[in-house]
Amino acid sequence: MSDNDAVPASLADLPDGLIQKMGIEVIEVSADRAVGTMPVKGNTQPYGLLHGGASAVLAETLGSLAAMAHALESDPDGIAVGVDLSISHLASARTGTVTATATALRRGRTMAVYQVEISDESGAMIAAARLSCAIRSTSATRR
């Protein structure tokens, strides 16, 4: 993910998987906000535009990481699991890097909701998403 001090160690050590495949770089994570970038190159649809699914992956990744930080504040075994994602594609990008910023709308005991805005290199918003995550404890789910 990132060696950045703005990313809590417990979240920086998560397995990369899809995050790595998409080229997502996590810049900052807290329970209130998460910021990350993703290259357009390699994440396009057949017409050379940023793929809407790639934008959705970026939005869910950043929102989920912020929700994980929220879950860990009250429970060292806390996890966040995305349960609903809605995204509106407002424009697109053909080149460069896009930046996603997830901001907490609600941080509750069992649910957290984040607004995620994705912008291109000029700062123009190209997508707006809302992610809801269920907050759980891995100690309660182990059997």
mmCIF file with all atom_site columns, C-alpha atoms in Angstrom:
data_model
loop_
_atom_site.group_PDB
_atom_site.id
_atom_site.type_symbol
_atom_site.label_atom_id
_atom_site.label_alt_id
_atom_site.label_comp_id
_atom_site.label_asym_id
_atom_site.label_entity_id
_atom_site.label_seq_id
_atom_site.pdbx_PDB_ins_code
_atom_site.Cartn_x
_atom_site.Cartn_y
_atom_site.Cartn_z
_atom_site.occupancy
_atom_site.B_iso_or_equiv
_atom_site.pdbx_formal_charge
_atom_site.auth_seq_id
_atom_site.auth_comp_id
_atom_site.auth_asym_id
_atom_site.auth_atom_id
_atom_site.pdbx_PDB_model_num
ATOM 1   C CA . MET A 1 1   ? 0.000   0.000   0.000   1.00 0.00 ? 1   MET A CA 1
ATOM 2   C CA . SER A 1 2   ? 2.166   2.854   1.263   1.00 0.00 ? 2   SER A CA 1
ATOM 3   C CA . ASP A 1 3   ? 5.120   3.593   3.502   1.00 0.00 ? 3   ASP A CA 1
ATOM 4   C CA . ASN A 1 4   ? 3.561   6.963   4.306   1.00 0.00 ? 4   ASN A CA 1
ATOM 5   C CA . ASP A 1 5   ? 3.289   7.903   8.006   1.00 0.00 ? 5   ASP A CA 1
ATOM 6   C CA . ALA A 1 6   ? -0.266  9.142   7.335   1.00 0.00 ? 6   ALA A CA 1
ATOM 7   C CA . VAL A 1 7   ? -1.383  5.506   6.929   1.00 0.00 ? 7   VAL A CA 1
ATOM 8   C CA . PRO A 1 8   ? -1.785  3.588   10.229  1.00 0.00 ? 8   PRO A CA 1
ATOM 9   C CA . ALA A 1 9   ? 0.572   0.591   10.424  1.00 0.00 ? 9   ALA A CA 1
ATOM 10  C CA . SER A 1 10  ? -2.328  -1.824  10.956  1.00 0.00 ? 10  SER A CA 1
ATOM 11  C CA . LEU A 1 11  ? -3.811  -0.748  7.613   1.00 0.00 ? 11  LEU A CA 1
ATOM 12  C CA . ALA A 1 12  ? -0.512  -0.421  5.742   1.00 0.00 ? 12  ALA A CA 1
ATOM 13  C CA . ASP A 1 13  ? 0.153   -4.131  6.321   1.00 0.00 ? 13  ASP A CA 1
ATOM 14  C CA . LEU A 1 14  ? -3.047  -5.390  4.664   1.00 0.00 ? 14  LEU A CA 1
ATOM 15  C CA . PRO A 1 15  ? -2.522  -7.726  1.686   1.00 0.00 ? 15  PRO A CA 1
ATOM 16  C CA . ASP A 1 16  ? -2.363  -5.771  -1.571  1.00 0.00 ? 16  ASP A CA 1
ATOM 17  C CA . GLY A 1 17  ? -4.419  -7.950  -3.966  1.00 0.00 ? 17  GLY A CA 1
ATOM 18  C CA . LEU A 1 18  ? -6.655  -5.759  -6.116  1.00 0.00 ? 18  LEU A CA 1
ATOM 19  C CA . ILE A 1 19  ? -5.174  -2.549  -4.704  1.00 0.00 ? 19  ILE A CA 1
ATOM 20  C CA . GLN A 1 20  ? -1.812  -3.486  -6.189  1.00 0.00 ? 20  GLN A CA 1
ATOM 21  C CA . LYS A 1 21  ? -3.257  -4.701  -9.509  1.00 0.00 ? 21  LYS A CA 1
ATOM 22  C CA . MET A 1 22  ? -5.072  -1.394  -10.045 1.00 0.00 ? 22  MET A CA 1
ATOM 23  C CA . GLY A 1 23  ? -1.984  0.645   -9.132  1.00 0.00 ? 23  GLY A CA 1
ATOM 24  C CA . ILE A 1 24  ? -3.738  2.349   -6.225  1.00 0.00 ? 24  ILE A CA 1
ATOM 25  C CA . GLU A 1 25  ? -1.431  4.344   -3.959  1.00 0.00 ? 25  GLU A CA 1
ATOM 26  C CA . VAL A 1 26  ? -2.855  5.112   -0.516  1.00 0.00 ? 26  VAL A CA 1
ATOM 27  C CA . ILE A 1 27  ? -1.666  8.509   0.684   1.00 0.00 ? 27  ILE A CA 1
ATOM 28  C CA . GLU A 1 28  ? -3.611  9.149   3.877   1.00 0.00 ? 28  GLU A CA 1
ATOM 29  C CA . VAL A 1 29  ? -6.009  7.181   6.086   1.00 0.00 ? 29  VAL A CA 1
ATOM 30  C CA . SER A 1 30  ? -7.945  8.190   9.176   1.00 0.00 ? 30  SER A CA 1
ATOM 31  C CA . ALA A 1 31  ? -11.451 7.410   10.393  1.00 0.00 ? 31  ALA A CA 1
ATOM 32  C CA . ASP A 1 32  ? -12.632 10.761  9.028   1.00 0.00 ? 32  ASP A CA 1
ATOM 33  C CA . ARG A 1 33  ? -10.824 10.814  5.684   1.00 0.00 ? 33  ARG A CA 1
ATOM 34  C CA . ALA A 1 34  ? -8.792  8.741   3.257   1.00 0.00 ? 34  ALA A CA 1
ATOM 35  C CA . VAL A 1 35  ? -6.943  9.875   0.134   1.00 0.00 ? 35  VAL A CA 1
ATOM 36  C CA . GLY A 1 36  ? -5.403  7.814   -2.643  1.00 0.00 ? 36  GLY A CA 1
ATOM 37  C CA . THR A 1 37  ? -4.467  7.885   -6.309  1.00 0.00 ? 37  THR A CA 1
ATOM 38  C CA . MET A 1 38  ? -4.752  5.524   -9.262  1.00 0.00 ? 38  MET A CA 1
ATOM 39  C CA . PRO A 1 39  ? -3.228  5.704   -12.748 1.00 0.00 ? 39  PRO A CA 1
ATOM 40  C CA . VAL A 1 40  ? -5.599  5.891   -15.687 1.00 0.00 ? 40  VAL A CA 1
ATOM 41  C CA . LYS A 1 41  ? -3.206  3.806   -17.795 1.00 0.00 ? 41  LYS A CA 1
ATOM 42  C CA . GLY A 1 42  ? -4.075  0.122   -17.447 1.00 0.00 ? 42  GLY A CA 1
ATOM 43  C CA . ASN A 1 43  ? -7.516  0.931   -16.013 1.00 0.00 ? 43  ASN A CA 1
ATOM 44  C CA . THR A 1 44  ? -9.373  1.928   -19.180 1.00 0.00 ? 44  THR A CA 1
ATOM 45  C CA . GLN A 1 45  ? -12.313 0.557   -21.141 1.00 0.00 ? 45  GLN A CA 1
ATOM 46  C CA . PRO A 1 46  ? -12.043 -0.235  -24.892 1.00 0.00 ? 46  PRO A CA 1
ATOM 47  C CA . TYR A 1 47  ? -12.451 3.433   -25.936 1.00 0.00 ? 47  TYR A CA 1
ATOM 48  C CA . GLY A 1 48  ? -9.469  4.558   -23.867 1.00 0.00 ? 48  GLY A CA 1
ATOM 49  C CA . LEU A 1 49  ? -11.495 6.198   -21.104 1.00 0.00 ? 49  LEU A CA 1
ATOM 50  C CA . LEU A 1 50  ? -11.075 5.432   -17.416 1.00 0.00 ? 50  LEU A CA 1
ATOM 51  C CA . HIS A 1 51  ? -13.241 2.362   -16.764 1.00 0.00 ? 51  HIS A CA 1
ATOM 52  C CA . GLY A 1 52  ? -16.227 3.028   -14.510 1.00 0.00 ? 52  GLY A CA 1
ATOM 53  C CA . GLY A 1 53  ? -15.476 -0.180  -12.636 1.00 0.00 ? 53  GLY A CA 1
ATOM 54  C CA . ALA A 1 54  ? -11.958 1.073   -11.913 1.00 0.00 ? 54  ALA A CA 1
ATOM 55  C CA . SER A 1 55  ? -13.434 4.248   -10.419 1.00 0.00 ? 55  SER A CA 1
ATOM 56  C CA . ALA A 1 56  ? -15.743 2.083   -8.293  1.00 0.00 ? 56  ALA A CA 1
ATOM 57  C CA . VAL A 1 57  ? -12.787 -0.001  -7.063  1.00 0.00 ? 57  VAL A CA 1
ATOM 58  C CA . LEU A 1 58  ? -10.916 3.179   -6.124  1.00 0.00 ? 58  LEU A CA 1
ATOM 59  C CA . ALA A 1 59  ? -13.948 4.603   -4.301  1.00 0.00 ? 59  ALA A CA 1
ATOM 60  C CA . GLU A 1 60  ? -14.650 1.395   -2.379  1.00 0.00 ? 60  GLU A CA 1
ATOM 61  C CA . THR A 1 61  ? -10.980 0.975   -1.475  1.00 0.00 ? 61  THR A CA 1
ATOM 62  C CA . LEU A 1 62  ? -10.598 4.441   0.038   1.00 0.00 ? 62  LEU A CA 1
ATOM 63  C CA . GLY A 1 63  ? -13.982 4.412   1.769   1.00 0.00 ? 63  GLY A CA 1
ATOM 64  C CA . SER A 1 64  ? -13.335 0.940   3.182   1.00 0.00 ? 64  SER A CA 1
ATOM 65  C CA . LEU A 1 65  ? -9.906  1.907   4.514   1.00 0.00 ? 65  LEU A CA 1
ATOM 66  C CA . ALA A 1 66  ? -11.372 4.916   6.325   1.00 0.00 ? 66  ALA A CA 1
ATOM 67  C CA . ALA A 1 67  ? -14.145 2.682   7.705   1.00 0.00 ? 67  ALA A CA 1
ATOM 68  C CA . MET A 1 68  ? -11.492 0.178   8.862   1.00 0.00 ? 68  MET A CA 1
ATOM 69  C CA . ALA A 1 69  ? -9.692  2.973   10.715  1.00 0.00 ? 69  ALA A CA 1
ATOM 70  C CA . HIS A 1 70  ? -13.027 3.843   12.347  1.00 0.00 ? 70  HIS A CA 1
ATOM 71  C CA . ALA A 1 71  ? -13.685 0.198   13.309  1.00 0.00 ? 71  ALA A CA 1
ATOM 72  C CA . LEU A 1 72  ? -10.219 -0.140  14.841  1.00 0.00 ? 72  LEU A CA 1
ATOM 73  C CA . GLU A 1 73  ? -10.712 2.933   17.047  1.00 0.00 ? 73  GLU A CA 1
ATOM 74  C CA . SER A 1 74  ? -13.081 1.028   19.336  1.00 0.00 ? 74  SER A CA 1
ATOM 75  C CA . ASP A 1 75  ? -12.099 -2.608  18.716  1.00 0.00 ? 75  ASP A CA 1
ATOM 76  C CA . PRO A 1 76  ? -8.617  -3.981  17.962  1.00 0.00 ? 76  PRO A CA 1
ATOM 77  C CA . ASP A 1 77  ? -10.368 -6.829  16.098  1.00 0.00 ? 77  ASP A CA 1
ATOM 78  C CA . GLY A 1 78  ? -12.669 -4.445  14.221  1.00 0.00 ? 78  GLY A CA 1
ATOM 79  C CA . ILE A 1 79  ? -13.293 -4.791  10.503  1.00 0.00 ? 79  ILE A CA 1
ATOM 80  C CA . ALA A 1 80  ? -15.362 -2.896  7.953   1.00 0.00 ? 80  ALA A CA 1
ATOM 81  C CA . VAL A 1 81  ? -17.187 -4.654  5.129   1.00 0.00 ? 81  VAL A CA 1
ATOM 82  C CA . GLY A 1 82  ? -18.734 -2.766  2.231   1.00 0.00 ? 82  GLY A CA 1
ATOM 83  C CA . VAL A 1 83  ? -22.479 -3.419  1.963   1.00 0.00 ? 83  VAL A CA 1
ATOM 84  C CA . ASP A 1 84  ? -23.616 -0.741  -0.502  1.00 0.00 ? 84  ASP A CA 1
ATOM 85  C CA . LEU A 1 85  ? -21.830 1.301   -3.168  1.00 0.00 ? 85  LEU A CA 1
ATOM 86  C CA . SER A 1 86  ? -23.422 3.873   -5.445  1.00 0.00 ? 86  SER A CA 1
ATOM 87  C CA . ILE A 1 87  ? -21.361 5.822   -7.958  1.00 0.00 ? 87  ILE A CA 1
ATOM 88  C CA . SER A 1 88  ? -22.180 8.513   -10.501 1.00 0.00 ? 88  SER A CA 1
ATOM 89  C CA . HIS A 1 89  ? -19.718 8.986   -13.351 1.00 0.00 ? 89  HIS A CA 1
ATOM 90  C CA . LEU A 1 90  ? -19.713 12.710  -14.123 1.00 0.00 ? 90  LEU A CA 1
ATOM 91  C CA . ALA A 1 91  ? -16.836 12.864  -16.623 1.00 0.00 ? 91  ALA A CA 1
ATOM 92  C CA . SER A 1 92  ? -13.866 10.725  -17.549 1.00 0.00 ? 92  SER A CA 1
ATOM 93  C CA . ALA A 1 93  ? -10.116 10.784  -17.967 1.00 0.00 ? 93  ALA A CA 1
ATOM 94  C CA . ARG A 1 94  ? -7.882  9.395   -20.705 1.00 0.00 ? 94  ARG A CA 1
ATOM 95  C CA . THR A 1 95  ? -4.452  9.974   -19.182 1.00 0.00 ? 95  THR A CA 1
ATOM 96  C CA . GLY A 1 96  ? -2.679  10.777  -15.960 1.00 0.00 ? 96  GLY A CA 1
ATOM 97  C CA . THR A 1 97  ? -3.691  9.965   -12.431 1.00 0.00 ? 97  THR A CA 1
ATOM 98  C CA . VAL A 1 98  ? -7.006  10.307  -10.628 1.00 0.00 ? 98  VAL A CA 1
ATOM 99  C CA . THR A 1 99  ? -7.321  11.117  -6.933  1.00 0.00 ? 99  THR A CA 1
ATOM 100 C CA . ALA A 1 100 ? -10.035 9.871   -4.589  1.00 0.00 ? 100 ALA A CA 1
ATOM 101 C CA . THR A 1 101 ? -10.940 11.517  -1.305  1.00 0.00 ? 101 THR A CA 1
ATOM 102 C CA . ALA A 1 102 ? -13.272 9.663   1.057   1.00 0.00 ? 102 ALA A CA 1
ATOM 103 C CA . THR A 1 103 ? -14.960 11.752  3.748   1.00 0.00 ? 103 THR A CA 1
ATOM 104 C CA . ALA A 1 104 ? -17.038 10.384  6.627   1.00 0.00 ? 104 ALA A CA 1
ATOM 105 C CA . LEU A 1 105 ? -20.732 11.227  6.548   1.00 0.00 ? 105 LEU A CA 1
ATOM 106 C CA . ARG A 1 106 ? -21.663 8.952   9.482   1.00 0.00 ? 106 ARG A CA 1
ATOM 107 C CA . ARG A 1 107 ? -19.475 6.936   11.823  1.00 0.00 ? 107 ARG A CA 1
ATOM 108 C CA . GLY A 1 108 ? -21.726 4.739   13.930  1.00 0.00 ? 108 GLY A CA 1
ATOM 109 C CA . ARG A 1 109 ? -21.233 1.663   16.088  1.00 0.00 ? 109 ARG A CA 1
ATOM 110 C CA . THR A 1 110 ? -22.427 -0.803  13.426  1.00 0.00 ? 110 THR A CA 1
ATOM 111 C CA . MET A 1 111 ? -22.396 1.235   10.205  1.00 0.00 ? 111 MET A CA 1
ATOM 112 C CA . ALA A 1 112 ? -20.165 3.867   8.612   1.00 0.00 ? 112 ALA A CA 1
ATOM 113 C CA . VAL A 1 113 ? -21.019 5.899   5.512   1.00 0.00 ? 113 VAL A CA 1
ATOM 114 C CA . TYR A 1 114 ? -18.495 7.731   3.321   1.00 0.00 ? 114 TYR A CA 1
ATOM 115 C CA . GLN A 1 115 ? -18.782 10.180  0.434   1.00 0.00 ? 115 GLN A CA 1
ATOM 116 C CA . VAL A 1 116 ? -15.984 9.610   -2.092  1.00 0.00 ? 116 VAL A CA 1
ATOM 117 C CA . GLU A 1 117 ? -15.079 12.197  -4.718  1.00 0.00 ? 117 GLU A CA 1
ATOM 118 C CA . ILE A 1 118 ? -12.750 11.272  -7.571  1.00 0.00 ? 118 ILE A CA 1
ATOM 119 C CA . SER A 1 119 ? -11.005 14.040  -9.491  1.00 0.00 ? 119 SER A CA 1
ATOM 120 C CA . ASP A 1 120 ? -8.640  14.243  -12.443 1.00 0.00 ? 120 ASP A CA 1
ATOM 121 C CA . GLU A 1 121 ? -5.251  15.975  -12.456 1.00 0.00 ? 121 GLU A CA 1
ATOM 122 C CA . SER A 1 122 ? -6.858  19.372  -13.134 1.00 0.00 ? 122 SER A CA 1
ATOM 123 C CA . GLY A 1 123 ? -9.016  18.974  -10.013 1.00 0.00 ? 123 GLY A CA 1
ATOM 124 C CA . ALA A 1 124 ? -12.261 18.442  -11.935 1.00 0.00 ? 124 ALA A CA 1
ATOM 125 C CA . MET A 1 125 ? -14.586 15.947  -10.251 1.00 0.00 ? 125 MET A CA 1
ATOM 126 C CA . ILE A 1 126 ? -15.132 12.949  -12.521 1.00 0.00 ? 126 ILE A CA 1
ATOM 127 C CA . ALA A 1 127 ? -17.083 10.688  -10.137 1.00 0.00 ? 127 ALA A CA 1
ATOM 128 C CA . ALA A 1 128 ? -19.037 10.900  -6.896  1.00 0.00 ? 128 ALA A CA 1
ATOM 129 C CA . ALA A 1 129 ? -19.699 7.801   -4.810  1.00 0.00 ? 129 ALA A CA 1
ATOM 130 C CA . ARG A 1 130 ? -21.315 6.844   -1.525  1.00 0.00 ? 130 ARG A CA 1
ATOM 131 C CA . LEU A 1 131 ? -20.164 3.753   0.356   1.00 0.00 ? 131 LEU A CA 1
ATOM 132 C CA . SER A 1 132 ? -21.823 2.127   3.368   1.00 0.00 ? 132 SER A CA 1
ATOM 133 C CA . CYS A 1 133 ? -19.760 -0.309  5.439   1.00 0.00 ? 133 CYS A CA 1
ATOM 134 C CA . ALA A 1 134 ? -20.927 -2.661  8.171   1.00 0.00 ? 134 ALA A CA 1
ATOM 135 C CA . ILE A 1 135 ? -18.696 -2.497  11.252  1.00 0.00 ? 135 ILE A CA 1
ATOM 136 C CA . ARG A 1 136 ? -17.978 -5.894  12.798  1.00 0.00 ? 136 ARG A CA 1
ATOM 137 C CA . SER A 1 137 ? -15.470 -7.612  15.067  1.00 0.00 ? 137 SER A CA 1
ATOM 138 C CA . THR A 1 138 ? -13.436 -10.567 13.832  1.00 0.00 ? 138 THR A CA 1
ATOM 139 C CA . SER A 1 139 ? -13.420 -11.941 17.387  1.00 0.00 ? 139 SER A CA 1
ATOM 140 C CA . ALA A 1 140 ? -17.236 -12.174 17.238  1.00 0.00 ? 140 ALA A CA 1
ATOM 141 C CA . THR A 1 141 ? -17.248 -13.851 13.816  1.00 0.00 ? 141 THR A CA 1
ATOM 142 C CA . ARG A 1 142 ? -14.688 -16.569 14.610  1.00 0.00 ? 142 ARG A CA 1
ATOM 143 C CA . ARG A 1 143 ? -16.199 -19.931 15.502  1.00 0.00 ? 143 ARG A CA 1
#
